[in-house]
PDB file of C-alpha atoms in Angstrom:
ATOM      1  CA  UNK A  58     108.833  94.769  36.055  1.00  0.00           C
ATOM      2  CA  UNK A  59     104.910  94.527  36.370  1.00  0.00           C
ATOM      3  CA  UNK A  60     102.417  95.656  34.112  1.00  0.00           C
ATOM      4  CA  UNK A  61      98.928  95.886  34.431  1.00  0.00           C
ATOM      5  CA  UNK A  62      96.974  94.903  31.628  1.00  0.00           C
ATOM      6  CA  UNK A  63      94.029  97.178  30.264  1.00  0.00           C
ATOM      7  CA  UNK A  64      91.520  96.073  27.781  1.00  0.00           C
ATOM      8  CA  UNK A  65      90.512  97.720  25.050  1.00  0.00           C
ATOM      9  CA  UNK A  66      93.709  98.921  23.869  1.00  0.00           C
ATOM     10  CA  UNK A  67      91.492 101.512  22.005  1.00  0.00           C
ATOM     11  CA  UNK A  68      88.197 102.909  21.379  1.00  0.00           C
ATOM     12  CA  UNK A  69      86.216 104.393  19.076  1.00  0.00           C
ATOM     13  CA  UNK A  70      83.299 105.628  19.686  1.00  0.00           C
ATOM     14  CA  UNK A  71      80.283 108.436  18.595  1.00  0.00           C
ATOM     15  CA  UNK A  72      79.652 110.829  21.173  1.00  0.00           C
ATOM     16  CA  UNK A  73      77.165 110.040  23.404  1.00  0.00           C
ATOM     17  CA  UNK A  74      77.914 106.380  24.237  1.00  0.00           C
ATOM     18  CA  UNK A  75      78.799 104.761  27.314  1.00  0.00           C
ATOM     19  CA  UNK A  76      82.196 103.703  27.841  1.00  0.00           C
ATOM     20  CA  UNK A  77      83.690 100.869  29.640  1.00  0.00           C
ATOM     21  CA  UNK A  78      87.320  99.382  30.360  1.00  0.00           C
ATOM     22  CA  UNK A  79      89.473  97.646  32.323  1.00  0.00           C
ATOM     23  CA  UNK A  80      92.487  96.879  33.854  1.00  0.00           C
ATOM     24  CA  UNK A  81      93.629  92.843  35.318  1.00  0.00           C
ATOM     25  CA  UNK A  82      96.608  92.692  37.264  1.00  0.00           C
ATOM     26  CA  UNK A  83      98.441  89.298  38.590  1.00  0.00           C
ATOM     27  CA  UNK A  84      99.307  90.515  41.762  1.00  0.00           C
ATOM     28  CA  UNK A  85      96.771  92.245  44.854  1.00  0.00           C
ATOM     29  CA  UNK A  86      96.360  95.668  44.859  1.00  0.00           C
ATOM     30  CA  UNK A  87      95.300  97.650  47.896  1.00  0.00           C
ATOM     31  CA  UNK A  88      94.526 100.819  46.340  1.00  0.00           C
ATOM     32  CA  UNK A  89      93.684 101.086  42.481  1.00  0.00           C
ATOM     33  CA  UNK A  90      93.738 104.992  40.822  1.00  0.00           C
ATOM     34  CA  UNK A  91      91.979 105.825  37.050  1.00  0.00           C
ATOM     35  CA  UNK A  92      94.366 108.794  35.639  1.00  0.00           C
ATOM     36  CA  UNK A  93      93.539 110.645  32.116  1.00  0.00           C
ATOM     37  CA  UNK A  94      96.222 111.625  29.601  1.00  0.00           C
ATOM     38  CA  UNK A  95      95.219 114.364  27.493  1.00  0.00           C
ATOM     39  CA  UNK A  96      97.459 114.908  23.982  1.00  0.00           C
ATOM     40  CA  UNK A  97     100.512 116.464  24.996  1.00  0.00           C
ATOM     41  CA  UNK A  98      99.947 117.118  28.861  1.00  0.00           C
ATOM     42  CA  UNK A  99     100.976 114.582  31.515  1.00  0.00           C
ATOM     43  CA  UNK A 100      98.724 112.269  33.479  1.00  0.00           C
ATOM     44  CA  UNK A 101      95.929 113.163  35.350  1.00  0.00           C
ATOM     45  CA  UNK A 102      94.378 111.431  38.785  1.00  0.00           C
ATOM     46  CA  UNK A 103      90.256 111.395  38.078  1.00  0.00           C
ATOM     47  CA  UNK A 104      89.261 108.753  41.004  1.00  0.00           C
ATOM     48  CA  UNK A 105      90.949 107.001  43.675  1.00  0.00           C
ATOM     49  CA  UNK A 106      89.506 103.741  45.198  1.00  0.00           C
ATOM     50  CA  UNK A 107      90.461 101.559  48.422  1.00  0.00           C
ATOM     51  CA  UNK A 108      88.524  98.813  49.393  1.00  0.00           C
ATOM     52  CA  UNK A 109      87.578  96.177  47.230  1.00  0.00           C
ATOM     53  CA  UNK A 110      84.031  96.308  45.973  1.00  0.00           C
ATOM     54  CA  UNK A 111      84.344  99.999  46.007  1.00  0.00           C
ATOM     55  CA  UNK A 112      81.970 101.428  43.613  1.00  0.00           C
ATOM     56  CA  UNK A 113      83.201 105.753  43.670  1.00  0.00           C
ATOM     57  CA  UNK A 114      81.816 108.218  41.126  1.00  0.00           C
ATOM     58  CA  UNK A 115      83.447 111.750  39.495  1.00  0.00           C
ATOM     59  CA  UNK A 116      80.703 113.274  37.562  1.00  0.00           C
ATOM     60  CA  UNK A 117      79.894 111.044  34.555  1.00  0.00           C
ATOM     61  CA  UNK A 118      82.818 108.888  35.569  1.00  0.00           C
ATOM     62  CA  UNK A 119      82.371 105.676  37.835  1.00  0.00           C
ATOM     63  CA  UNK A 120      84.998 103.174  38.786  1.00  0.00           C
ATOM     64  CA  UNK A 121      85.043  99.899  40.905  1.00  0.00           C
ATOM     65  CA  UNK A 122      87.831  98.401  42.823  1.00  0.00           C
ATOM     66  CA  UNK A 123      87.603  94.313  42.106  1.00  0.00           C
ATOM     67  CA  UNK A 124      86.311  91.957  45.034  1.00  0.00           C
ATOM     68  CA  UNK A 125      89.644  90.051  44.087  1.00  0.00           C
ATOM     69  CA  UNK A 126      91.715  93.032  44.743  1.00  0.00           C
ATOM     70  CA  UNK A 127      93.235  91.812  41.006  1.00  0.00           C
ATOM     71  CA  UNK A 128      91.437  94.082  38.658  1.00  0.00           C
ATOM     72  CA  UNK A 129      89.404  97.420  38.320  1.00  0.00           C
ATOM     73  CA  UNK A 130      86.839  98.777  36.661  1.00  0.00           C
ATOM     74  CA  UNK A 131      86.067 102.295  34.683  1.00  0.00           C
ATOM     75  CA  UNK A 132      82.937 103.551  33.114  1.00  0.00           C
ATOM     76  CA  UNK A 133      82.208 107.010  31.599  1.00  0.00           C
ATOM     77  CA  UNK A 134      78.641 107.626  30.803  1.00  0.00           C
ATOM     78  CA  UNK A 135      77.139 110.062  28.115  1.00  0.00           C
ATOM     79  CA  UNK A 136      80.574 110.313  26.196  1.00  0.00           C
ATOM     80  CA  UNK A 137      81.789 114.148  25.109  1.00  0.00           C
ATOM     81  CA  UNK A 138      84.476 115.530  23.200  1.00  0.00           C
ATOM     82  CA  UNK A 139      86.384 116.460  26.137  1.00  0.00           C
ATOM     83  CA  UNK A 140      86.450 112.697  27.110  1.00  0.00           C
ATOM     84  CA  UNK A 141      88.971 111.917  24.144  1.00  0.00           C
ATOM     85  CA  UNK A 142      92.411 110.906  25.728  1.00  0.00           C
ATOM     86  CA  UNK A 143      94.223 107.706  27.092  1.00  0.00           C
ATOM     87  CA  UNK A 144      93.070 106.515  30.367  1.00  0.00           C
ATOM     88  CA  UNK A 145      95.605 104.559  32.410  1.00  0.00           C
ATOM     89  CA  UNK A 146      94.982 102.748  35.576  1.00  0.00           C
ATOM     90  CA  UNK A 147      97.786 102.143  38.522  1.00  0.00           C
ATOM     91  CA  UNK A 148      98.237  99.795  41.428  1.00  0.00           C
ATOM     92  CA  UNK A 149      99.731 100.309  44.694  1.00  0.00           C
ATOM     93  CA  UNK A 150     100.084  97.510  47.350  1.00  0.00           C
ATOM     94  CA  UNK A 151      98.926  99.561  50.188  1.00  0.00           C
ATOM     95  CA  UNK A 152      96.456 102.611  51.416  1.00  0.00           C
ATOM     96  CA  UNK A 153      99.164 104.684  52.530  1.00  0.00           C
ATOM     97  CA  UNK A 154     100.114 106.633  49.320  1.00  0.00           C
ATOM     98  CA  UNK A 155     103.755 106.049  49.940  1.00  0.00           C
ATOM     99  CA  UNK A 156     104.680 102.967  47.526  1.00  0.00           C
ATOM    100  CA  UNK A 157     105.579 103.362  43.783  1.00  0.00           C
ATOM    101  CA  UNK A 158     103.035 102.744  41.366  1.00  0.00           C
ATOM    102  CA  UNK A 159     102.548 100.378  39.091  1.00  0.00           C
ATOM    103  CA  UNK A 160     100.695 101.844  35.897  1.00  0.00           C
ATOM    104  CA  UNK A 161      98.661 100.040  33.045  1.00  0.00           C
ATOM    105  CA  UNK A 162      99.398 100.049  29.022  1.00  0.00           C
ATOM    106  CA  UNK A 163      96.624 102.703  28.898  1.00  0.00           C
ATOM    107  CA  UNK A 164      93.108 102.686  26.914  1.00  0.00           C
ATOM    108  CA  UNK A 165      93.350 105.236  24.069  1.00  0.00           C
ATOM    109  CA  UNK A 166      90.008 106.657  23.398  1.00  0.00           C
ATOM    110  CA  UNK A 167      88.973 108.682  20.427  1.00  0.00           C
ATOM    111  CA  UNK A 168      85.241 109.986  19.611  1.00  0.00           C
ATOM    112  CA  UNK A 169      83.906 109.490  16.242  1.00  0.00           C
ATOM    113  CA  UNK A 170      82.390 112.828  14.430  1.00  0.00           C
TER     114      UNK A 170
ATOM    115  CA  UNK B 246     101.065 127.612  41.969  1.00  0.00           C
ATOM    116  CA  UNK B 247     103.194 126.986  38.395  1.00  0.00           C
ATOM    117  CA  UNK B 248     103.024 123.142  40.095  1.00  0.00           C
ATOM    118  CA  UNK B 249     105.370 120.754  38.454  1.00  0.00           C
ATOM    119  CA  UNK B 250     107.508 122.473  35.399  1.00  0.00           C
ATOM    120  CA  UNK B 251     109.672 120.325  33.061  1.00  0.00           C
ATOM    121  CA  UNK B 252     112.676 121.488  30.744  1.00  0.00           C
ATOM    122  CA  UNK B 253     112.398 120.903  27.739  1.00  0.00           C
ATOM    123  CA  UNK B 254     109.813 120.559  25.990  1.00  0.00           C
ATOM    124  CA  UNK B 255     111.694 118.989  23.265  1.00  0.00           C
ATOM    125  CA  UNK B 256     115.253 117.746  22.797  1.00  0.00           C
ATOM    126  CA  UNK B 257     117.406 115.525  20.169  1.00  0.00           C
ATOM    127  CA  UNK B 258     120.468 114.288  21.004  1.00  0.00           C
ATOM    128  CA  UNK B 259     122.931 112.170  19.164  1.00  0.00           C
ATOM    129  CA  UNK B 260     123.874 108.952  20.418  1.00  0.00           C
ATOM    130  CA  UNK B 261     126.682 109.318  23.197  1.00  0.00           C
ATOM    131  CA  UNK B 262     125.529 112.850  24.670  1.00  0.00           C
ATOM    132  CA  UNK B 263     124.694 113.587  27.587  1.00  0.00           C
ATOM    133  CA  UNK B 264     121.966 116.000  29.149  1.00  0.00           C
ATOM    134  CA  UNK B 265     119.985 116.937  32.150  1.00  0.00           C
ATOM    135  CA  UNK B 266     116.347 116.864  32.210  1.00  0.00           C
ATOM    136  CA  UNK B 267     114.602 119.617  34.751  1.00  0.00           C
ATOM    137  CA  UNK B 268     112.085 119.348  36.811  1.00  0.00           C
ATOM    138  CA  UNK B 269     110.717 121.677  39.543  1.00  0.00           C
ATOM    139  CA  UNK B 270     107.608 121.816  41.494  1.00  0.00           C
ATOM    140  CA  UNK B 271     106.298 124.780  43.968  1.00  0.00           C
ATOM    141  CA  UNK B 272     104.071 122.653  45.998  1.00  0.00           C
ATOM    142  CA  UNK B 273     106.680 122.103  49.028  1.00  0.00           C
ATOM    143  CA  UNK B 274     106.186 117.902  48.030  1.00  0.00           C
ATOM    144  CA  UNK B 275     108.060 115.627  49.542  1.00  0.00           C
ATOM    145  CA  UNK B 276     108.013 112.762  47.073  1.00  0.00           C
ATOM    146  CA  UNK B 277     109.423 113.709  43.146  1.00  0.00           C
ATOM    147  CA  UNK B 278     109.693 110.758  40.490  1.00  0.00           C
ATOM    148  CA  UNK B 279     110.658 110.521  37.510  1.00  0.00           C
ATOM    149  CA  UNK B 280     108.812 108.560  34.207  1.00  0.00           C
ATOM    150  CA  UNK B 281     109.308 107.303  30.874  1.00  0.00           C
ATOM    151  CA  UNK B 282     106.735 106.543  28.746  1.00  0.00           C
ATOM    152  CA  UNK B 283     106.823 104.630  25.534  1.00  0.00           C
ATOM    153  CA  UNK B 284     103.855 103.200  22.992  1.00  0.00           C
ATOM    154  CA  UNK B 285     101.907 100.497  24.756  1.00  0.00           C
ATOM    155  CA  UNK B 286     103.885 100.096  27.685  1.00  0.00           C
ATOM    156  CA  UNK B 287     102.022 102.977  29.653  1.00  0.00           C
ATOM    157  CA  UNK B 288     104.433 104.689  32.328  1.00  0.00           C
ATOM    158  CA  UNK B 289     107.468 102.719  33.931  1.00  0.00           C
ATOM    159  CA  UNK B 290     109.427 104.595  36.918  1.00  0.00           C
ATOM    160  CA  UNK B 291     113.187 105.273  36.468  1.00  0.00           C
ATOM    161  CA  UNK B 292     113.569 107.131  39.560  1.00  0.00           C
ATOM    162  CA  UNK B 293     112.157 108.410  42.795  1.00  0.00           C
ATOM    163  CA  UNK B 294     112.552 110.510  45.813  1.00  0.00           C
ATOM    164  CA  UNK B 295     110.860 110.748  49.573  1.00  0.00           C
ATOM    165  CA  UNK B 296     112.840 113.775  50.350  1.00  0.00           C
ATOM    166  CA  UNK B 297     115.991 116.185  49.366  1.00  0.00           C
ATOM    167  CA  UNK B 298     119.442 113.980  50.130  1.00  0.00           C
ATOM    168  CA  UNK B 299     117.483 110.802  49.184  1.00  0.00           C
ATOM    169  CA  UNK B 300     116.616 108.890  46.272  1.00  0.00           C
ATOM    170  CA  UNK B 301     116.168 105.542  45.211  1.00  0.00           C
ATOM    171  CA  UNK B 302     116.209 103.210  41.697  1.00  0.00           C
ATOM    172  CA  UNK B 303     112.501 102.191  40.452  1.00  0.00           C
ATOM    173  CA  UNK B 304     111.932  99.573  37.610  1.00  0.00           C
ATOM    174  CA  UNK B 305     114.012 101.076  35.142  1.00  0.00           C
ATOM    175  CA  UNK B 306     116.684 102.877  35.956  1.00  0.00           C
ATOM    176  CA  UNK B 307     119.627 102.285  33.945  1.00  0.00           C
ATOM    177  CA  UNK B 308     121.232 104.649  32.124  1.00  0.00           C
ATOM    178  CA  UNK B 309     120.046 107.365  34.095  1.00  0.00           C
ATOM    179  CA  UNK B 310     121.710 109.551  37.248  1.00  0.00           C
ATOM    180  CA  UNK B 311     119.542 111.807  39.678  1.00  0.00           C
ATOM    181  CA  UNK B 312     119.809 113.861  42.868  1.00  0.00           C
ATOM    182  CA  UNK B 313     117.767 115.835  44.869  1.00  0.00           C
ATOM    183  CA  UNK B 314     119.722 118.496  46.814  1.00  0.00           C
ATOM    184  CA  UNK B 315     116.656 120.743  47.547  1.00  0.00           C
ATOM    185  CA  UNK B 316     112.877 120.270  47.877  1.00  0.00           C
ATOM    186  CA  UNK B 317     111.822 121.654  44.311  1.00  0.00           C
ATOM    187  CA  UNK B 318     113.992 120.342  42.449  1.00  0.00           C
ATOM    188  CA  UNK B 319     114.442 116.647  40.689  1.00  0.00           C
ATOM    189  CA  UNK B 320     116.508 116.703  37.485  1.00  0.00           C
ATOM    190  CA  UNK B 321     117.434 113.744  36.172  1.00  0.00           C
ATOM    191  CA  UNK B 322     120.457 112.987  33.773  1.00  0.00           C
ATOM    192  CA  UNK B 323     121.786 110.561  30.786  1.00  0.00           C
ATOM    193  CA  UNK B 324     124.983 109.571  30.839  1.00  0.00           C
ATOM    194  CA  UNK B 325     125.514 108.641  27.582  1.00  0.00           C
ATOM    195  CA  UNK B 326     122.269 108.963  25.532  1.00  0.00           C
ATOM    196  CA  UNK B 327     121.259 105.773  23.575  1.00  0.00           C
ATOM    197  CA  UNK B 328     118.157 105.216  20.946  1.00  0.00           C
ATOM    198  CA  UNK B 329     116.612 102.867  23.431  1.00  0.00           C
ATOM    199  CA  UNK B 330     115.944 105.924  25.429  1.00  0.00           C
ATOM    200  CA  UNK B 331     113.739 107.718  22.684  1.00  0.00           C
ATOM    201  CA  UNK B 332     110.725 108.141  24.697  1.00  0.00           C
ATOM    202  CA  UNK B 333     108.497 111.162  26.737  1.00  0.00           C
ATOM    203  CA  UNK B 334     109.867 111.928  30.014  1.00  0.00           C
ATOM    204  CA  UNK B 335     107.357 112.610  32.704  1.00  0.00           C
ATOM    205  CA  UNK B 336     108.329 114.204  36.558  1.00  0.00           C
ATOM    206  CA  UNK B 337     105.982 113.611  39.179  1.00  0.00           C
ATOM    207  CA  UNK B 338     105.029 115.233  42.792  1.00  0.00           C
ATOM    208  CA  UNK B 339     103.469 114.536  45.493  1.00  0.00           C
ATOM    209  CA  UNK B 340     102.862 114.797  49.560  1.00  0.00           C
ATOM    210  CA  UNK B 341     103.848 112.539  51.593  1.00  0.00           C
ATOM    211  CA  UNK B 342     101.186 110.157  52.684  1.00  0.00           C
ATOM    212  CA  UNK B 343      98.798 111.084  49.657  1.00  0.00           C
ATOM    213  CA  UNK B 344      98.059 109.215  46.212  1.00  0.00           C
ATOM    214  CA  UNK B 345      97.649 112.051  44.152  1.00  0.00           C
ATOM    215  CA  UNK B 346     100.554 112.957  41.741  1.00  0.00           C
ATOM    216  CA  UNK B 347     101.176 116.148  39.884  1.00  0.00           C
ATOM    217  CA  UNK B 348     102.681 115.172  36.220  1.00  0.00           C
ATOM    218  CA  UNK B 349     104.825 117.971  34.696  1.00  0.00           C
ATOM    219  CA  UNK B 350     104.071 118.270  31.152  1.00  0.00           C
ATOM    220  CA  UNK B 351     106.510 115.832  29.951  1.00  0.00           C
ATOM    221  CA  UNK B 352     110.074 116.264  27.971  1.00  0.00           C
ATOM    222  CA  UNK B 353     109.881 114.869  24.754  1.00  0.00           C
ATOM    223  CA  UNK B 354     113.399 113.077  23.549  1.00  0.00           C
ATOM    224  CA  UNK B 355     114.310 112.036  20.668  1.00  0.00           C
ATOM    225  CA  UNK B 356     118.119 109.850  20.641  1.00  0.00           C
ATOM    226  CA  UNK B 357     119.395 109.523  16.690  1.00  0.00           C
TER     227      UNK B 357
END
């Protein structure tokens, strides 16, 4: 089955720093979604996007749908503590919220003391 | 709301068992799934639903049996565990229609 490919594998950072990954995929995506793992706890959605070119914010957190429909973009600004998790991204061919999902390998971050 | 609930937490079975993974969610959601997740491979689906009497394979779903006879409840089962299927277990929920999914805390297995 398809993967989507996210780069960096993993980060380490100090707090305070900007953040950026992303996520390449060889196949068109319609709608791209940025979910957060925390340790232990399941995936959770932080931003949804549509339309290619998209540019949507959540707080500190910004992401970008790809003008090729192909890739997708996150950025988390002003890093914190709370930040520290793994960040996957996840494809679906349409808008409509009714087709499986196809998730990325995940970008483990981790925030240096 | 207790949202999407997952039992257990934690399980080891020998090689050969069998067991049923539980998953309920109080959200009335149409559309349950069910994930495993291993190191570097992020999350693959084994199994979905759209609704209770129907269900359908995702990417990879040997090895493993579910049903959905009501609306809040997805369980999914091995057969006959096997080491390859050492991995976190994740159930899913959501409305019909919408992209956002409710992950259960996850089942961690371990197959010796």
């Amino acid at each position: 089955g398809q993967q989507l490919n996210q780069s960096p594998q993993s980060m380490f950072i100090q707090e305070g720093e900007d953040v950026s990954m992303n996520c390449t995929s060889s196949s068109i995506f319609n709608t791209w979604l940025w979910y957060k793992q925390d340790p232990g706890e399941g995936p959770v959605l932080l931003i949804a996007l549509y339309k290619a070119g998209e540019l949507t914010s959540n707080g500190r957190l910004t992401a970008q749908f790809g003008i090729t429909r192909k890739d997708s973009f996150l950025n988390i600004s002003a890093s914190i503590p709370s930040d520290v998790g793994i960040y996957f991204c996840a494809g679906q061919p349409s808008n409509f919220g009714n087709e499986k999902l196809t998730f990325g390998t995940g970008t483990r971050l981790t925030i240096i003391p | 709301n207790a949202g999407v609930t997952q039992t257990p937490k934690f399980q080891v079975l020998k090689t050969g068992q069998s067991m049923t993974l539980q998953c309920a969610q109080d959200m009335n959601h149409e559309y349950m799934s069910w994930y495993r997740q291993d190191p570097g491979m992020g999350l693959r689906l084994i199994h979905y639903s759209v609704g209770a009497g129907i269900t359908d394979q995702g990417e990879v779903p040997n090895g493993y049996n579910v049903s959905r006879s009501t609306t809040e409840d997805f369980p999914l089962r091995l057969l006959s565990a096997a080491p390859s299927q050492t991995s976190v277990y994740f159930c899913a929920s959501k409305d019909w229609g919408y992209e956002t999914q409710y992950f259960g805390p996850g089942t961690r297995l371990l197959v010796l």
